[in-house]
mmCIF file with all atom_site columns, C-alpha atoms in Angstrom:
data_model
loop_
_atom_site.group_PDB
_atom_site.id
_atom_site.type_symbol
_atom_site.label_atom_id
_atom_site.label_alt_id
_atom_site.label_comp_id
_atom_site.label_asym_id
_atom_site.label_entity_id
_atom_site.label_seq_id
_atom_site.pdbx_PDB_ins_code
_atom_site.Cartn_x
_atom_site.Cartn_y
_atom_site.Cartn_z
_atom_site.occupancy
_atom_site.B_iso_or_equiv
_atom_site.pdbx_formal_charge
_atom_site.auth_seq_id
_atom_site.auth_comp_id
_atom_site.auth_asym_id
_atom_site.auth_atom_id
_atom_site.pdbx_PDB_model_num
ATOM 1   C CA . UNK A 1 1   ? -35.240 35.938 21.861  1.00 0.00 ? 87  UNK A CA 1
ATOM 2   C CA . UNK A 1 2   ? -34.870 37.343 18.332  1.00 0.00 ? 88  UNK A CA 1
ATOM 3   C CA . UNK A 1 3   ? -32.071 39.249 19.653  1.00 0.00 ? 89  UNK A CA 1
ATOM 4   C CA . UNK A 1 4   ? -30.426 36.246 20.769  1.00 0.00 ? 90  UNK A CA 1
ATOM 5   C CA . UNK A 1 5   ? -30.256 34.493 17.532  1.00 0.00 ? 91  UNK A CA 1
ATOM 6   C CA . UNK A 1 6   ? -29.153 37.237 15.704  1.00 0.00 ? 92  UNK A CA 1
ATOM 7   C CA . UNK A 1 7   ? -26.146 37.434 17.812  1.00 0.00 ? 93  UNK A CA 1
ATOM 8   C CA . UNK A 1 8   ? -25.549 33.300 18.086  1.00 0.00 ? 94  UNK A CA 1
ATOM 9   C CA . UNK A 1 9   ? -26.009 33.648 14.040  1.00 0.00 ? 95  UNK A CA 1
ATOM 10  C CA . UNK A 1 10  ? -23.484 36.504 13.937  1.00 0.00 ? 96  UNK A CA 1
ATOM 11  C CA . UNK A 1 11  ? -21.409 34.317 16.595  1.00 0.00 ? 97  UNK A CA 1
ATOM 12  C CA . UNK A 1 12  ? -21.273 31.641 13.937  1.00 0.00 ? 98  UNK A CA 1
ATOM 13  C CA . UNK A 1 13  ? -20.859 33.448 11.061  1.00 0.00 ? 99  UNK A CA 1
ATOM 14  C CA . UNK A 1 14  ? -17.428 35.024 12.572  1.00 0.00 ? 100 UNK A CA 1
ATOM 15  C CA . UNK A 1 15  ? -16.540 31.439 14.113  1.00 0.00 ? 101 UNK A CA 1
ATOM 16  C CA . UNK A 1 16  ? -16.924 30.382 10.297  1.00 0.00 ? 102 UNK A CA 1
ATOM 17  C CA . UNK A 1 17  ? -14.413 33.269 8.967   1.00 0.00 ? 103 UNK A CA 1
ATOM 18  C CA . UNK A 1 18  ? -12.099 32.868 11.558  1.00 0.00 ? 104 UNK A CA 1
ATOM 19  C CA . UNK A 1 19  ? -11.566 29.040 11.199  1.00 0.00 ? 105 UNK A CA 1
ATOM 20  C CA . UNK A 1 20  ? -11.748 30.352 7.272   1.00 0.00 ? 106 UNK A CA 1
ATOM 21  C CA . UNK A 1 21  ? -8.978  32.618 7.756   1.00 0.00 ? 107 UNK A CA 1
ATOM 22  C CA . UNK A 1 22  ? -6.913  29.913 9.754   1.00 0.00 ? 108 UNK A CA 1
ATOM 23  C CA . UNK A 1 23  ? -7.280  27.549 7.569   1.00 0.00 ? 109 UNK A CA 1
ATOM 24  C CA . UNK A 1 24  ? -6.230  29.727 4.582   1.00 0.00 ? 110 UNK A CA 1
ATOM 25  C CA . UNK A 1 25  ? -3.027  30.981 6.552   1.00 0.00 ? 111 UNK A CA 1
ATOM 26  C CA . UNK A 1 26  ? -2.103  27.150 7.084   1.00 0.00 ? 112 UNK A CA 1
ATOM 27  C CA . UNK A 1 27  ? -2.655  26.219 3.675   1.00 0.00 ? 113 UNK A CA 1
ATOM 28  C CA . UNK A 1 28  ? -0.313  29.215 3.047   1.00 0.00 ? 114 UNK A CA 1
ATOM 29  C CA . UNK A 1 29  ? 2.361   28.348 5.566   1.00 0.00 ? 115 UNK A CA 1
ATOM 30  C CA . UNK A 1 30  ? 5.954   28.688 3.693   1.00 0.00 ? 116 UNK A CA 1
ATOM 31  C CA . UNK A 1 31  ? 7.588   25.032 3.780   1.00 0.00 ? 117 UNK A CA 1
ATOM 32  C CA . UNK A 1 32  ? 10.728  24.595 5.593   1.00 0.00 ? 118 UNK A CA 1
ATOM 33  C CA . UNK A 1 33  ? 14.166  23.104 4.743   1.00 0.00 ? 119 UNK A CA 1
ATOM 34  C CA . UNK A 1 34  ? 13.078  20.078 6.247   1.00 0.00 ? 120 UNK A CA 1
ATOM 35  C CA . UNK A 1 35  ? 9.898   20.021 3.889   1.00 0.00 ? 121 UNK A CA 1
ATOM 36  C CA . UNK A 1 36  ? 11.724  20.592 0.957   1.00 0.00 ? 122 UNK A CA 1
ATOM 37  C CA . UNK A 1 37  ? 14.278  17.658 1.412   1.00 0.00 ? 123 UNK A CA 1
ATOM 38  C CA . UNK A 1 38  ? 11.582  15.575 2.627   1.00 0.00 ? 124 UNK A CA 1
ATOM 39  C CA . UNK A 1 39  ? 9.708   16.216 -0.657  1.00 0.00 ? 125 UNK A CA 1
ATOM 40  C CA . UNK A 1 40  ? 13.539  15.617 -2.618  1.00 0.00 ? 126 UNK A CA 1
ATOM 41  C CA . UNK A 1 41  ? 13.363  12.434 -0.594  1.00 0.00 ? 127 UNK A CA 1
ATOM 42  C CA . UNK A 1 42  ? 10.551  11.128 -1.789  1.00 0.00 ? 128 UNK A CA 1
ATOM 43  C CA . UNK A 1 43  ? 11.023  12.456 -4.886  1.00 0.00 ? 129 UNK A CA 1
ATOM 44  C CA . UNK A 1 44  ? 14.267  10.135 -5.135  1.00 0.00 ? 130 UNK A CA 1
ATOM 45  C CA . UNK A 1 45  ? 15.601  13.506 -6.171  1.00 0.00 ? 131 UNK A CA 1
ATOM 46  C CA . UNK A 1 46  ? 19.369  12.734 -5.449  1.00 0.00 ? 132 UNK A CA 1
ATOM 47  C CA . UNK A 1 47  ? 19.738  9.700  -7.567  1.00 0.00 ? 133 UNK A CA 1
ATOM 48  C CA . UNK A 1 48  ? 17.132  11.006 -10.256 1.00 0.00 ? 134 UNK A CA 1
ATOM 49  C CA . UNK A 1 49  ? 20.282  14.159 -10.657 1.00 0.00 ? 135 UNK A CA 1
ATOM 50  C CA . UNK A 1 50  ? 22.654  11.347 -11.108 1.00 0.00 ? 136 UNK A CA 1
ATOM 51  C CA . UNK A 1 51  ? 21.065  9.629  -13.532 1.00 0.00 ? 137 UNK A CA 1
ATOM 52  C CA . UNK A 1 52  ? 20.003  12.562 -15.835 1.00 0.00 ? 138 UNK A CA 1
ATOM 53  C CA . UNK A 1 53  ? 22.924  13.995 -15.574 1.00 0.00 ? 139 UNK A CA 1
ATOM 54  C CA . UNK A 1 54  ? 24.884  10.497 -16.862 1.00 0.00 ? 140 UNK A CA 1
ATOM 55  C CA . UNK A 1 55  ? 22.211  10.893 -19.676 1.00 0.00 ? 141 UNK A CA 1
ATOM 56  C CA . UNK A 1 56  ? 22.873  14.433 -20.350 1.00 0.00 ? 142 UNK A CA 1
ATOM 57  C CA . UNK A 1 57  ? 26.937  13.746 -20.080 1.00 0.00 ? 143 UNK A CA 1
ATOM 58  C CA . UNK A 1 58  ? 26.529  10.944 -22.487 1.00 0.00 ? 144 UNK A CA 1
ATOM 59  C CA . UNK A 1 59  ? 24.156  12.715 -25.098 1.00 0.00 ? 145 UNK A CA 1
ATOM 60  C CA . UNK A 1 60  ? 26.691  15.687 -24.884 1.00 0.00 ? 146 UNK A CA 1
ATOM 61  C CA . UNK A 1 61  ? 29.428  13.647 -25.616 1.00 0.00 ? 147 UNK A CA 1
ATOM 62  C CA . UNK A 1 62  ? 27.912  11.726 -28.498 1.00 0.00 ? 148 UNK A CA 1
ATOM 63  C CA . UNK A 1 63  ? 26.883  15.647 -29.836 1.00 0.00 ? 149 UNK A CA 1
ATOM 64  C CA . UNK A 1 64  ? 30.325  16.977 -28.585 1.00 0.00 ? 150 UNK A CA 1
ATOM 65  C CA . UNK A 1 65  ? 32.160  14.005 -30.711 1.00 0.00 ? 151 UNK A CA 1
ATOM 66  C CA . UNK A 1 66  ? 30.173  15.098 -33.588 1.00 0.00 ? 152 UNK A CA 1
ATOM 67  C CA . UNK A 1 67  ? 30.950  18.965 -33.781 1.00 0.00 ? 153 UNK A CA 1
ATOM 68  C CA . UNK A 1 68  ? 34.822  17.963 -32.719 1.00 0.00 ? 154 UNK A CA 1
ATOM 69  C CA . UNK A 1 69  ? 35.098  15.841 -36.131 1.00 0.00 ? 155 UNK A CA 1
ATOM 70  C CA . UNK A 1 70  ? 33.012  18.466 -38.247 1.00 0.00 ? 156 UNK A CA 1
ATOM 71  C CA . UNK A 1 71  ? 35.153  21.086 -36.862 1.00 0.00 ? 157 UNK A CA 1
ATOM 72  C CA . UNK A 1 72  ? 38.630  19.567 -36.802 1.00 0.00 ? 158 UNK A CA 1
ATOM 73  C CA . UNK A 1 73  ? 38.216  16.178 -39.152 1.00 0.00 ? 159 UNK A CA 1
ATOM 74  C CA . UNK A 1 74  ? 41.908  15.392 -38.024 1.00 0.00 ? 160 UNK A CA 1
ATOM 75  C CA . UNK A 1 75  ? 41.002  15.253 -34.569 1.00 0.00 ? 161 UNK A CA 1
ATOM 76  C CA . UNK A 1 76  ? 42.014  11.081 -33.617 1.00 0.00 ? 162 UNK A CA 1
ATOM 77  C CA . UNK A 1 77  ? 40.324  8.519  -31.759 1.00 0.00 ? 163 UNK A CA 1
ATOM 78  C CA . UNK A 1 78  ? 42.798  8.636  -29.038 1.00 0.00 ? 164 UNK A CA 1
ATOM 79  C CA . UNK A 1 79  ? 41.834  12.304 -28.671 1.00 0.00 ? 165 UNK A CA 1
ATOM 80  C CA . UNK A 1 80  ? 38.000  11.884 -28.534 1.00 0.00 ? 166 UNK A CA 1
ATOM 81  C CA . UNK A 1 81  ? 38.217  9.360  -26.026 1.00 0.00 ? 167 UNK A CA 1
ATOM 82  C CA . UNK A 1 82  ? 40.307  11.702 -23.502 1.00 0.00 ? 168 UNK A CA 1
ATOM 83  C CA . UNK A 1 83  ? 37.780  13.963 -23.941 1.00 0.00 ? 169 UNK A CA 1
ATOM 84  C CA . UNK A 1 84  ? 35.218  11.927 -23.047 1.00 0.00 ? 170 UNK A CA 1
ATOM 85  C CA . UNK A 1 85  ? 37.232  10.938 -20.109 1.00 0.00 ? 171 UNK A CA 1
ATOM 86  C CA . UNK A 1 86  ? 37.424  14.485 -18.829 1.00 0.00 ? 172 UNK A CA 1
ATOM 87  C CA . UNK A 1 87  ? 33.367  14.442 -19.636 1.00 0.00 ? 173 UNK A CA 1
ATOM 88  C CA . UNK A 1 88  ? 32.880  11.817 -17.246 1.00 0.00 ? 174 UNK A CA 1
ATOM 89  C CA . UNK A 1 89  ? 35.229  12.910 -14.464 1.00 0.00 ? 175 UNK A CA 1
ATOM 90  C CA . UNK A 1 90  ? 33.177  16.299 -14.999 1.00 0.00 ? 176 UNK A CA 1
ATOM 91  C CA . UNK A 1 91  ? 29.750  13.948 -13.978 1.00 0.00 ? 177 UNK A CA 1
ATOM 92  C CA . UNK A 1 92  ? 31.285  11.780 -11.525 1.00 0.00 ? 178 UNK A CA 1
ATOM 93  C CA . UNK A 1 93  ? 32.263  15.246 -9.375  1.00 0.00 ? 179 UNK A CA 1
ATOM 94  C CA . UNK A 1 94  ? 29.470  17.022 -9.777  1.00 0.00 ? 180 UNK A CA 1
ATOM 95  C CA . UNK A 1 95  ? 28.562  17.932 -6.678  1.00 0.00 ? 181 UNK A CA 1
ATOM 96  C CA . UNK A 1 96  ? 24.502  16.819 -6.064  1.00 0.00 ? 182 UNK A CA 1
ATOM 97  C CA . UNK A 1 97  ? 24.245  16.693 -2.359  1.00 0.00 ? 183 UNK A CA 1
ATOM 98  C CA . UNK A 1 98  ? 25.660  20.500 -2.524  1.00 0.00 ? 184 UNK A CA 1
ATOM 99  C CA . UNK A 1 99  ? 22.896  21.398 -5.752  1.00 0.00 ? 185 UNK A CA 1
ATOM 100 C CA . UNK A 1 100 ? 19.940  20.358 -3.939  1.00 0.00 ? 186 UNK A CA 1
ATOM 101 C CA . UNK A 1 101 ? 20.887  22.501 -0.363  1.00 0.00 ? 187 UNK A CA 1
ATOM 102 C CA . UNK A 1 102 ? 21.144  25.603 -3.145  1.00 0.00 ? 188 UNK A CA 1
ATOM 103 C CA . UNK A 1 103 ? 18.087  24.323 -4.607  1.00 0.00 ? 189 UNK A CA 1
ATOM 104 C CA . UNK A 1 104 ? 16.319  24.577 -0.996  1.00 0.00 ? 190 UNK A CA 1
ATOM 105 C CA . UNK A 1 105 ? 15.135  28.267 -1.088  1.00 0.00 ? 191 UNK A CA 1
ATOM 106 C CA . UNK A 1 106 ? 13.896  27.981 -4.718  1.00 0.00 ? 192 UNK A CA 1
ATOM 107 C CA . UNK A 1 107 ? 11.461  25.587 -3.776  1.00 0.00 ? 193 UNK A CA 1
ATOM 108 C CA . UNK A 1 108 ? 10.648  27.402 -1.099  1.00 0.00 ? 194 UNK A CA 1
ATOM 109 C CA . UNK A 1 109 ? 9.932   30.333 -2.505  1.00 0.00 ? 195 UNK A CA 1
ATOM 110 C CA . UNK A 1 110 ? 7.795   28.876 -4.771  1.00 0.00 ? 196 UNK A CA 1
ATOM 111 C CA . UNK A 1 111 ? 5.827   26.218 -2.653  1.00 0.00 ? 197 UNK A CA 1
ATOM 112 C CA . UNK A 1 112 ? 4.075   26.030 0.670   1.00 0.00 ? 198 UNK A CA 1
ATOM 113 C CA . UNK A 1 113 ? 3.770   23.423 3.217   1.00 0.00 ? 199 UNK A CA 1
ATOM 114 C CA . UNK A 1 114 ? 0.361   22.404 1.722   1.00 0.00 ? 200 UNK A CA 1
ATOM 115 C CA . UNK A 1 115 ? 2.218   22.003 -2.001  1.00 0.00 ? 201 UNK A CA 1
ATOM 116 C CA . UNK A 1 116 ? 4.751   20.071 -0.573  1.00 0.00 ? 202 UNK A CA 1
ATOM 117 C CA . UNK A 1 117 ? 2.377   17.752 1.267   1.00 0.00 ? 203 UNK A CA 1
ATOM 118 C CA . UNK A 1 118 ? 0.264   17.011 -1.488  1.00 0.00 ? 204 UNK A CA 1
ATOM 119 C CA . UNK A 1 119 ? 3.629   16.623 -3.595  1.00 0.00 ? 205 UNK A CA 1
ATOM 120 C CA . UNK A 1 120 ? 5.635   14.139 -0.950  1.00 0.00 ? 206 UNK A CA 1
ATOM 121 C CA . UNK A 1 121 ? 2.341   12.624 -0.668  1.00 0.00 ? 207 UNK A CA 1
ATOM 122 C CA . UNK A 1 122 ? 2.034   12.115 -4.711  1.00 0.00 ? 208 UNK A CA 1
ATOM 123 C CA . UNK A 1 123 ? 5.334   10.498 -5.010  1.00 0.00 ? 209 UNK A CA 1
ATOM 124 C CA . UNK A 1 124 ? 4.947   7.875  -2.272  1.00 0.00 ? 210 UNK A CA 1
ATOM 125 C CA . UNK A 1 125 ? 1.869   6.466  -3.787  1.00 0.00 ? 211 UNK A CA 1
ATOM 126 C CA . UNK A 1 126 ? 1.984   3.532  -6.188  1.00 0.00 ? 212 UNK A CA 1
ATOM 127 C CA . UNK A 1 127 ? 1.697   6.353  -9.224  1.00 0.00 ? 213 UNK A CA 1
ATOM 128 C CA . UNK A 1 128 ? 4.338   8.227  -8.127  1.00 0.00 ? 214 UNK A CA 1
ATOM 129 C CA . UNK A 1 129 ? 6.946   5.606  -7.297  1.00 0.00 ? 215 UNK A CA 1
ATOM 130 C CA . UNK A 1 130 ? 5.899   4.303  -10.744 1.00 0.00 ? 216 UNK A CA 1
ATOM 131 C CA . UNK A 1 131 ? 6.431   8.038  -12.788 1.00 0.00 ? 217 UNK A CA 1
ATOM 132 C CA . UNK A 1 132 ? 9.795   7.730  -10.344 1.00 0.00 ? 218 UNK A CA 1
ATOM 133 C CA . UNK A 1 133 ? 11.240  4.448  -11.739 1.00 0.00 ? 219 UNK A CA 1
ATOM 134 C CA . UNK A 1 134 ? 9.789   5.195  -15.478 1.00 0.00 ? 220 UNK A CA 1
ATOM 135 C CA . UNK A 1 135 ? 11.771  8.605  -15.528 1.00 0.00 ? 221 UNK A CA 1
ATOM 136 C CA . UNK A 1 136 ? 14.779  7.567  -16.556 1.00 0.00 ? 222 UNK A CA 1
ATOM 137 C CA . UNK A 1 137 ? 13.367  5.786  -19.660 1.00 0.00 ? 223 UNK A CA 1
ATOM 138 C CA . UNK A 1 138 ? 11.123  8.815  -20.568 1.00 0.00 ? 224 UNK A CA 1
ATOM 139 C CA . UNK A 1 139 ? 14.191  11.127 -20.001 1.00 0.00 ? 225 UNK A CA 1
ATOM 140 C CA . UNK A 1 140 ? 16.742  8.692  -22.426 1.00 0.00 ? 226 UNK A CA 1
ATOM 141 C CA . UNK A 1 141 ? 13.384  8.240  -24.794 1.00 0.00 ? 227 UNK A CA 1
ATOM 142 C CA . UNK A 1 142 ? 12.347  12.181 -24.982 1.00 0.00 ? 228 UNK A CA 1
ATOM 143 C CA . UNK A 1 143 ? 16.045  13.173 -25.684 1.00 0.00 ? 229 UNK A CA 1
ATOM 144 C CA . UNK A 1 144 ? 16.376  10.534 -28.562 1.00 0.00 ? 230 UNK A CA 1
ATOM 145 C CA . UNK A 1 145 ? 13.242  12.113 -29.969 1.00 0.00 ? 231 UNK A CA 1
ATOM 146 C CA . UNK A 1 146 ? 14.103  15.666 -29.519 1.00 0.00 ? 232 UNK A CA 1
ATOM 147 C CA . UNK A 1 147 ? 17.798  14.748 -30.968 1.00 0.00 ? 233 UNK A CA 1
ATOM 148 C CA . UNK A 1 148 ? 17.058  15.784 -34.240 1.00 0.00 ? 234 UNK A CA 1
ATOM 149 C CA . UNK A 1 149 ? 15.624  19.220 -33.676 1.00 0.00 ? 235 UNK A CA 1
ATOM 150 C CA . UNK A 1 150 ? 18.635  19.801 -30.931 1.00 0.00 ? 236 UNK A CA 1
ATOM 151 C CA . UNK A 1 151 ? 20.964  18.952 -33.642 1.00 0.00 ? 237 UNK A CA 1
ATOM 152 C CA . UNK A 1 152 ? 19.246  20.866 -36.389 1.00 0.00 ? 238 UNK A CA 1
ATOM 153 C CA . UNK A 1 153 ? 19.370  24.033 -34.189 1.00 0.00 ? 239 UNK A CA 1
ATOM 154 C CA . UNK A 1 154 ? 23.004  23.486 -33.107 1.00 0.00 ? 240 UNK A CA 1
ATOM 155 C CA . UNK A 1 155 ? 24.294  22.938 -36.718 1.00 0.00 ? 241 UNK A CA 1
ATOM 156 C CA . UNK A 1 156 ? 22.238  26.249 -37.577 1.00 0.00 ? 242 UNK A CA 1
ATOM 157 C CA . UNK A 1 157 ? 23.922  27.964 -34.356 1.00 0.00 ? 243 UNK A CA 1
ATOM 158 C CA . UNK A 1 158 ? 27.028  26.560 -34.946 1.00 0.00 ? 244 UNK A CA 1
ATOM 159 C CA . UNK A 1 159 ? 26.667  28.508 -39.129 1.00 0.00 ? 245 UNK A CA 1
ATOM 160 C CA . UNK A 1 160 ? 25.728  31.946 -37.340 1.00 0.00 ? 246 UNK A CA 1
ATOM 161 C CA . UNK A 1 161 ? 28.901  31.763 -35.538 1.00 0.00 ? 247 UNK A CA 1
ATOM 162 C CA . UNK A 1 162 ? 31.030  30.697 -38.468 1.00 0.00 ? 248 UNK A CA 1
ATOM 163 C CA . UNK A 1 163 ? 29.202  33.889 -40.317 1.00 0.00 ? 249 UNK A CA 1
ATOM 164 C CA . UNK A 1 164 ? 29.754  36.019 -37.052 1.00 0.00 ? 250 UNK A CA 1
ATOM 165 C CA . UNK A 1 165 ? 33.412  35.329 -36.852 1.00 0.00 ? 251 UNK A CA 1
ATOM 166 C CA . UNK A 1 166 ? 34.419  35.255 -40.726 1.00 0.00 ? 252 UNK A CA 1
ATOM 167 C CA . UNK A 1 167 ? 32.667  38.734 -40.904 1.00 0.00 ? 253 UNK A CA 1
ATOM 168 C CA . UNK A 1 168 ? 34.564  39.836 -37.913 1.00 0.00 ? 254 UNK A CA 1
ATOM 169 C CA . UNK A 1 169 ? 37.822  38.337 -39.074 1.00 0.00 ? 255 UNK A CA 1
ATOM 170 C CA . UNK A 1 170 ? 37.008  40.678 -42.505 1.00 0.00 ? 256 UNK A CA 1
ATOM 171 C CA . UNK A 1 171 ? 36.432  43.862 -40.793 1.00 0.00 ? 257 UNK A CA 1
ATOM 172 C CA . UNK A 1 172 ? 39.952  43.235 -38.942 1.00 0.00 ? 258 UNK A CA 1
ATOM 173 C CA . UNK A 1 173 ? 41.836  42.091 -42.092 1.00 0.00 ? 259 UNK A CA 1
ATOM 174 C CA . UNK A 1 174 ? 42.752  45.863 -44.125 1.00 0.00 ? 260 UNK A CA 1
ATOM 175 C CA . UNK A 1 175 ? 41.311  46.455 -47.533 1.00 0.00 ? 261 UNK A CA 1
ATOM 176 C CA . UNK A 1 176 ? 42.697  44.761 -50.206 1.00 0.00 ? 262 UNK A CA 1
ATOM 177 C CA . UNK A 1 177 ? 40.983  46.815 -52.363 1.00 0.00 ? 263 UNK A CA 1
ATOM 178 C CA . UNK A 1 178 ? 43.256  50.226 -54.241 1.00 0.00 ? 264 UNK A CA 1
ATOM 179 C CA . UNK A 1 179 ? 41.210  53.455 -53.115 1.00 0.00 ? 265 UNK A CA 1
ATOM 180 C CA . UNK A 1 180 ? 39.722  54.840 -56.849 1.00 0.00 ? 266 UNK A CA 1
ATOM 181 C CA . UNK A 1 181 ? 42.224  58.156 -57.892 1.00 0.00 ? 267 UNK A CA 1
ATOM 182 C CA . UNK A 1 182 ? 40.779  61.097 -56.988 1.00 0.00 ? 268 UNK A CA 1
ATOM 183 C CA . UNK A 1 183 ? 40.366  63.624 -60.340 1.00 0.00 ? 269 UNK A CA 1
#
């Protein structure tokens, strides 16, 4: 009899690490393609590209007008609004559908079926489709408040290479300097 538990106790005890194991392999299980742009679906992924990347294009071109007329203050009107033309041709024909199929392995790579799940499951709660339809606003809000620094670094960028290039442009010129007679 004492036999007998020992072995239904040792019968349970595997049963336990084998539906352990399982469970842990599952939970492990790489997500597929069809995961992934379920999770960019729910995500809102596509239109959440678009819009960044208006607000990206449109920061860019007010930072892009900026470094234009420090760097060429005869540069006219007429000129600064082709460019931002071209800027927004640029947007318009970026190519989103084809970004998020590249995107596809990087996810995967990074996130199981359990992640994406949880994540697809995240996003179509109330919370989620909230953080969703806030985004843009935190995206155009956070980029006004990091403005500043971004231009602070750029202008200090933008020296370096001034420096860089004047120093190069020296070491090409030749010496105007006469060579001291030799005694």
């Amino acid at each position: 009899m004492k036999l007998c538990r020992w072995w239904m106790t040792l019968l349970i005890c595997f049963s336990a690490c084998v539906v352990l194991a399982q469970q842990k392999l599952a939970s492990d299980a790489p997500a597929t393609r069809e995961d992934i742009l379920k999770m960019f679906n729910a995500m809102n992924t596509q239109d959440q590209m678009r819009q960044v990347m208006e607000q990206v294009m449109q920061r860019m071109r007010s930072i892009n007008r900026e470094q234009l007329k420090k760097r060429r203050p005869e540069i006219s009107e007429e000129e600064l609004t082709s460019i931002d033309k071209e800027s927004e041709e640029v947007a318009k024909s970026f190519p989103v559908n084809e970004l998020l199929e590249d995107m596809v392995p990087v996810y995967q790579k990074h996130l199981s079926k359990t992640d994406v799940d949880a994540i697809v499951s995240f996003y179509s709660s109330a919370t989620g489709q909230k953080l969703l339809r806030e985004m843009p606003a935190l995206m155009s809000e956070g980029m006004q408040a990091a403005y500043p620094r971004m231009q602070k670094n750029l202008d200090a960028i933008m020296q370096r290479m001034d420096e860089k290039a004047n120093q190069e442009q020296q070491k090409k010129e030749p010496s105007q300097t006469v060579p001291p007679n030799k005694k």
